[in-house]
Tab-separated table of C-alpha atoms in Angstrom:
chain	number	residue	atom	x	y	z
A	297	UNK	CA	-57.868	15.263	127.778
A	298	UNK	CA	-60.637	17.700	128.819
A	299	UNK	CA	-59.575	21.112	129.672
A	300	UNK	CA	-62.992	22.309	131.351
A	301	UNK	CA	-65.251	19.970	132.163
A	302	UNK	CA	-68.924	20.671	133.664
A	303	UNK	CA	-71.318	17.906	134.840
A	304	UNK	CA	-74.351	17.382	133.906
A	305	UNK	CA	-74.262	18.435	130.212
A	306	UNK	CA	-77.740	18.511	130.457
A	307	UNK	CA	-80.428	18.983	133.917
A	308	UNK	CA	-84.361	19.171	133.643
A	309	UNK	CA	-85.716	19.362	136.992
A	310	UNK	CA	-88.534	21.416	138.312
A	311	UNK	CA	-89.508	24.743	139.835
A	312	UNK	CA	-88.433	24.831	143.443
A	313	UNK	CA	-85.842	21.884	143.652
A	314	UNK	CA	-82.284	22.876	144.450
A	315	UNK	CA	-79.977	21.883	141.637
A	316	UNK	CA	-75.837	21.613	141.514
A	317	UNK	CA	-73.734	21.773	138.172
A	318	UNK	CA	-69.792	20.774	138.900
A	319	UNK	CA	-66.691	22.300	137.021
A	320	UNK	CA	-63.259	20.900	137.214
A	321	UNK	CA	-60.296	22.271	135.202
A	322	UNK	CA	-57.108	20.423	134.527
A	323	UNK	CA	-55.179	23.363	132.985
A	324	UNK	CA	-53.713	24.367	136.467
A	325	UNK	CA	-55.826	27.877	136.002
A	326	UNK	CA	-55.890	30.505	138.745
A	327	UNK	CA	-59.259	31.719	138.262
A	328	UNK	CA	-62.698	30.120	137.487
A	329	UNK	CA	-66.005	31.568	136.058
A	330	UNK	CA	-69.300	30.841	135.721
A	331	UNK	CA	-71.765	32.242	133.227
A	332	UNK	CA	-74.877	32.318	131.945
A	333	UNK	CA	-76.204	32.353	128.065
A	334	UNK	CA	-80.088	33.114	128.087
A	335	UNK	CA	-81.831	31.850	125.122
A	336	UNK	CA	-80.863	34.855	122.902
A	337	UNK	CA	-77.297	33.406	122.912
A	338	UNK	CA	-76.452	36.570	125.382
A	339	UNK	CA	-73.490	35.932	127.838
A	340	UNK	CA	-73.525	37.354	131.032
A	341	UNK	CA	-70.778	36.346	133.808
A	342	UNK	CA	-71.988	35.660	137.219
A	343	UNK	CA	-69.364	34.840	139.341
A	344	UNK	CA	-65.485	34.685	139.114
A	345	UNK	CA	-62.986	32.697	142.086
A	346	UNK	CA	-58.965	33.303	142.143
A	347	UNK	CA	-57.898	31.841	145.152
A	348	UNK	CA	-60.810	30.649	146.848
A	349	UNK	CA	-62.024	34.467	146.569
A	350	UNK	CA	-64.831	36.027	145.564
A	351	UNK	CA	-63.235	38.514	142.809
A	352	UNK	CA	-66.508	39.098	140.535
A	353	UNK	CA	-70.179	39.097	141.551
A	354	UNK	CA	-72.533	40.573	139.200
A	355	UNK	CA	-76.213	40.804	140.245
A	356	UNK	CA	-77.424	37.640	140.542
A	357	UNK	CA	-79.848	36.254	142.854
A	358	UNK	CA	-78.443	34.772	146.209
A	359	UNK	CA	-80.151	31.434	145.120
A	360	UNK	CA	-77.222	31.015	143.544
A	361	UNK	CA	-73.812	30.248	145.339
A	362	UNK	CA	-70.573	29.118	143.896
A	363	UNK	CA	-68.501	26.447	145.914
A	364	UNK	CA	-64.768	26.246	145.015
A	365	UNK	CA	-63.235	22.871	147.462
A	366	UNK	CA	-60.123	23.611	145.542
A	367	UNK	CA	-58.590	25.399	142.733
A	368	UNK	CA	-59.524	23.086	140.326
A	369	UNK	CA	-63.205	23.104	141.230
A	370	UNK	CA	-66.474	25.712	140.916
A	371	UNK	CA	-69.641	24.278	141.598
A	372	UNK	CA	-72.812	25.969	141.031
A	373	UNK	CA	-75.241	25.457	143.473
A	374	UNK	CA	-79.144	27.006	142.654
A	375	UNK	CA	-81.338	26.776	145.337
A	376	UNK	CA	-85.278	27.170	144.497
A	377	UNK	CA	-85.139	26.534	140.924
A	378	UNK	CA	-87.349	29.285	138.842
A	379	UNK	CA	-88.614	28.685	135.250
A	380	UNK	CA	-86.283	32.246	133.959
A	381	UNK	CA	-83.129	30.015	135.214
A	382	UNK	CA	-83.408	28.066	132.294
A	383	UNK	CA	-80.569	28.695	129.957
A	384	UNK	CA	-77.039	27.104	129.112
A	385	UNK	CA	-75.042	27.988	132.470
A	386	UNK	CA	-71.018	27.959	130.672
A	387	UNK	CA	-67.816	27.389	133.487
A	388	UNK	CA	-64.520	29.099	132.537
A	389	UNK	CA	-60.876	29.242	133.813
A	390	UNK	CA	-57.699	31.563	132.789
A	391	UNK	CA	-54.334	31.454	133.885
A	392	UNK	CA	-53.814	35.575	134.775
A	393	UNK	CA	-50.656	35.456	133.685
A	394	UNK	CA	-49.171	37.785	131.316
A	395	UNK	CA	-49.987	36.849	127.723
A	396	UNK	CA	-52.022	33.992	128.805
A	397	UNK	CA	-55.208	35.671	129.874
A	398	UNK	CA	-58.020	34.481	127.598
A	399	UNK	CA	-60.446	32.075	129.185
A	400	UNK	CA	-61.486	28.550	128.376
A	401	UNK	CA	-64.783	27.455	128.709
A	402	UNK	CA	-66.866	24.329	129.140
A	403	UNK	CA	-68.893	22.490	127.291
A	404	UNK	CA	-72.221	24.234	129.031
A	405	UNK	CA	-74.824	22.664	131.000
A	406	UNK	CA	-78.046	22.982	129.804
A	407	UNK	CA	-80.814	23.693	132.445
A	408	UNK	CA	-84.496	23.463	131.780
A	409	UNK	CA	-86.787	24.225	134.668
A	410	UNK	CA	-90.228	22.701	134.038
B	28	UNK	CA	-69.576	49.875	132.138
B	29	UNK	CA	-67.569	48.876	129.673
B	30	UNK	CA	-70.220	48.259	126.420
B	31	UNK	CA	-69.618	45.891	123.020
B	32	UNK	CA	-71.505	46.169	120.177
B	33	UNK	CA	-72.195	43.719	117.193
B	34	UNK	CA	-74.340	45.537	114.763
B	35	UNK	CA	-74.825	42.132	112.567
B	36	UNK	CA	-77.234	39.791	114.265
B	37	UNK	CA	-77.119	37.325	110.915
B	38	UNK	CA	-74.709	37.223	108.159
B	39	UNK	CA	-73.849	34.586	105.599
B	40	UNK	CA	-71.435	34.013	102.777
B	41	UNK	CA	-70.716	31.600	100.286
B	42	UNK	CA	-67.517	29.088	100.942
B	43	UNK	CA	-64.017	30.116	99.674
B	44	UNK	CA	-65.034	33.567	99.917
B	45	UNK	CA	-63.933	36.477	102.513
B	46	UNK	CA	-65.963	37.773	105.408
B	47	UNK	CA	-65.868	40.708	107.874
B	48	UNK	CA	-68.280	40.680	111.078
B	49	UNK	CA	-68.074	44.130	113.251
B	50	UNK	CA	-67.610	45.052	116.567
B	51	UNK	CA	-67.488	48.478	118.386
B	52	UNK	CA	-66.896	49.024	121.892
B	53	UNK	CA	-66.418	51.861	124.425
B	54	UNK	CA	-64.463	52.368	127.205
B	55	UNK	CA	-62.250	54.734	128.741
B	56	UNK	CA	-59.489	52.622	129.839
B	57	UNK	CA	-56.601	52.526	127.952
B	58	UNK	CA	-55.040	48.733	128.078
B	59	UNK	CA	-57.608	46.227	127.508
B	60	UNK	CA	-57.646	43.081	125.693
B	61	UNK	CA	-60.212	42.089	122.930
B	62	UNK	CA	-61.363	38.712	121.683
B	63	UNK	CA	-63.638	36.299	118.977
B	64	UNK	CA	-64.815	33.662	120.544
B	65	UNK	CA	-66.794	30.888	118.049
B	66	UNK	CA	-69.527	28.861	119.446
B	67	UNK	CA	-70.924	26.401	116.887
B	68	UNK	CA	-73.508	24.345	117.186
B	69	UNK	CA	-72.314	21.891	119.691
B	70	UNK	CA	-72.306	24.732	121.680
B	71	UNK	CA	-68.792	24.799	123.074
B	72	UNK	CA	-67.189	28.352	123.052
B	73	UNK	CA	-63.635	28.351	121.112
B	74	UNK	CA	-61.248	30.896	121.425
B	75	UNK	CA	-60.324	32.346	118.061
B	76	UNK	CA	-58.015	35.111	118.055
B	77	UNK	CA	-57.313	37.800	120.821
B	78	UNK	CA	-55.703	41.222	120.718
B	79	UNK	CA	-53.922	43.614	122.922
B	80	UNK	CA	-54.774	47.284	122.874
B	81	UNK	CA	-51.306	48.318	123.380
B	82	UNK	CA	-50.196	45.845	120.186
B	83	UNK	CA	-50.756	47.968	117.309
B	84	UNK	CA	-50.170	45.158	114.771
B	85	UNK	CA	-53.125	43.219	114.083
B	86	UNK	CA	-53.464	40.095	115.004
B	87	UNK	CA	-53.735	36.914	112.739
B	88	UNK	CA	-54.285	33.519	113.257
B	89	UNK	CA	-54.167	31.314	110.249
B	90	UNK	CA	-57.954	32.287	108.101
B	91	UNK	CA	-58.750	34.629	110.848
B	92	UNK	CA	-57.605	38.095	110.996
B	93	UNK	CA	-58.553	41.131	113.059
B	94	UNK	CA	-58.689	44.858	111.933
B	95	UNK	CA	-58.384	46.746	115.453
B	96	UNK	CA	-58.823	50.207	115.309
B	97	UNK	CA	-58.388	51.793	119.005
B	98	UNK	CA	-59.619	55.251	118.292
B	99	UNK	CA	-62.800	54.392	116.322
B	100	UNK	CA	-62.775	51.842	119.219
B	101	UNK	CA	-63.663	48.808	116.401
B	102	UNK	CA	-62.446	45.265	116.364
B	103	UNK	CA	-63.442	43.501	113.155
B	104	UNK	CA	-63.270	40.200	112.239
B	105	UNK	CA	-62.020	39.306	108.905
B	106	UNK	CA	-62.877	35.123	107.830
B	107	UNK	CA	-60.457	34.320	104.737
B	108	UNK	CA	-61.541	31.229	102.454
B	109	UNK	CA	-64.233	30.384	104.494
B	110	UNK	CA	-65.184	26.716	104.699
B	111	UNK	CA	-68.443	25.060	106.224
B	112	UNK	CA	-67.123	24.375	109.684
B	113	UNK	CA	-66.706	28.558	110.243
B	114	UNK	CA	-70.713	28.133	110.584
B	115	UNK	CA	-71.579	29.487	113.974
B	116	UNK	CA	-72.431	32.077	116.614
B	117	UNK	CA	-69.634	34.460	116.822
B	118	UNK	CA	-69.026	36.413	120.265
B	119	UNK	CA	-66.390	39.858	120.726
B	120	UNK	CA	-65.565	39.879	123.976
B	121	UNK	CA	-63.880	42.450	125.955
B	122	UNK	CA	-61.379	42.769	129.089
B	123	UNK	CA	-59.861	45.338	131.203
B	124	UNK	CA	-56.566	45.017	131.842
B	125	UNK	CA	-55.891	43.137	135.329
B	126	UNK	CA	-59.622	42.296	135.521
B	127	UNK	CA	-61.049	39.259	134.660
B	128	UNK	CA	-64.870	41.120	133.663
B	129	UNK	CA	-65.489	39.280	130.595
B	130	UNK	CA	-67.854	41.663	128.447
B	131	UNK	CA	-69.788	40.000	125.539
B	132	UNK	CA	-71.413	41.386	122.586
B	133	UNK	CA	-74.767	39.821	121.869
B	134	UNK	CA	-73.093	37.591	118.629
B	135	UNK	CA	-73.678	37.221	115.202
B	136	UNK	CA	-74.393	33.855	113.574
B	137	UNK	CA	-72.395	33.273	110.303
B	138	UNK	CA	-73.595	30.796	107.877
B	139	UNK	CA	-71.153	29.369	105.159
B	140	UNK	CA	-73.074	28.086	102.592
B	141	UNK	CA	-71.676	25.449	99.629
């Protein structure tokens, strides 16, 4: 069974379409992440949710909103796609627990504005 | 801001044989957690072996072992009879404790070669 999924794997669309990327997590997680990898492999995290709350936002342009319906779900939504959003956007979960901490990612979603 | 460091953008080494890749960091806190995460090249992003900053026994996981040093602020990773499928990007990754901030260093791509 998948622990973190993310669909699409991969999305080619565009300069100034709006775009959405989906996360679920099965691991019963409290918090979700979303990151992005550039294409000099560098992480960066963009947005955390714990509880349907905003806990991390690191500045990144308001194009782009995450949407949590439930625990279990963080979409991505990007409006006004831009050719420098292409890179390999990464969704995450933990549990916040003590000694279960680390994070699990996704498989990535590759995005490639044209 | 909490910084990480890996000083070895490439490194390779021959199969069966031992490797070490580096990682500094600097902070001021006191509890934090460190990790390796491996991402090879299906891209997905594997946990391989975390630490605590209040454990002062290092922490092993099968091949993989980790030489934390908390004053020289260093987390090394040490890859013991390395075998082809240890090929790929490897991240250190640090955490504050109660805060899910993910910092990344910028990787360094091991290649095992036969």
């Amino acid at each position: 069974d998948t622990a973190v999924s993310q669909t699409p794997k991969y999305l080619v669309t565009q300069m100034g379409n709006d775009k959405s990327i989906k996360c679920e997590q099965n691991l019963g997680h409290d918090t979700m992440y979303w990151y992005k990898q550039d294409s000099k492999k560098f992480l960066k995290i963009m947005f955390s949710y714990n509880n349907k709350e905003l806990i991390i936002n690191e500045t990144v342009p308001n194009r782009f909103s995450p949407k949590s319906p439930d625990k279990a779900h963080l979409n991505l939504h990007i409006n006004s796609l831009e050719l420098g959003d292409s890179a390999v956007y990464f969704c995450a979960s933990s549990q916040d627990r003590e000694f279960s901490y680390e994070q699990y990612f996704g498989p990535g979603t590759r995005l490639t504005v044209t | 801001a909490q910084t990480v460091t890996q000083s070895q953008p490439e490194m390779s080494v021959q199969e069966a044989e031992t490797v070490t890749l580096s990682c500094t960091y600097d902070t001021s806190e006191n509890n934090y957690y460190l990790f390796w995460y491996k991402q090879p090249p299906s891209r997905q992003m594997i946990l391989v072996i975390r630490q605590e900053a209040y454990k002062q026994q290092n922490a092993t996981e099968n091949r993989f072992s980790v030489n934390f040093q908390k004053a020289a602020k260093s987390f090394s990773l040490k890859i013991s009879d390395s075998q082809l499928g240890d090929t790929a990007m490897y991240f250190c990754a640090f955490m504050k404790e109660r805060n899910n901030d993910m910092r990344f260093g910028a990787g360094t791509r091991l290649t095992v070669k036969p």
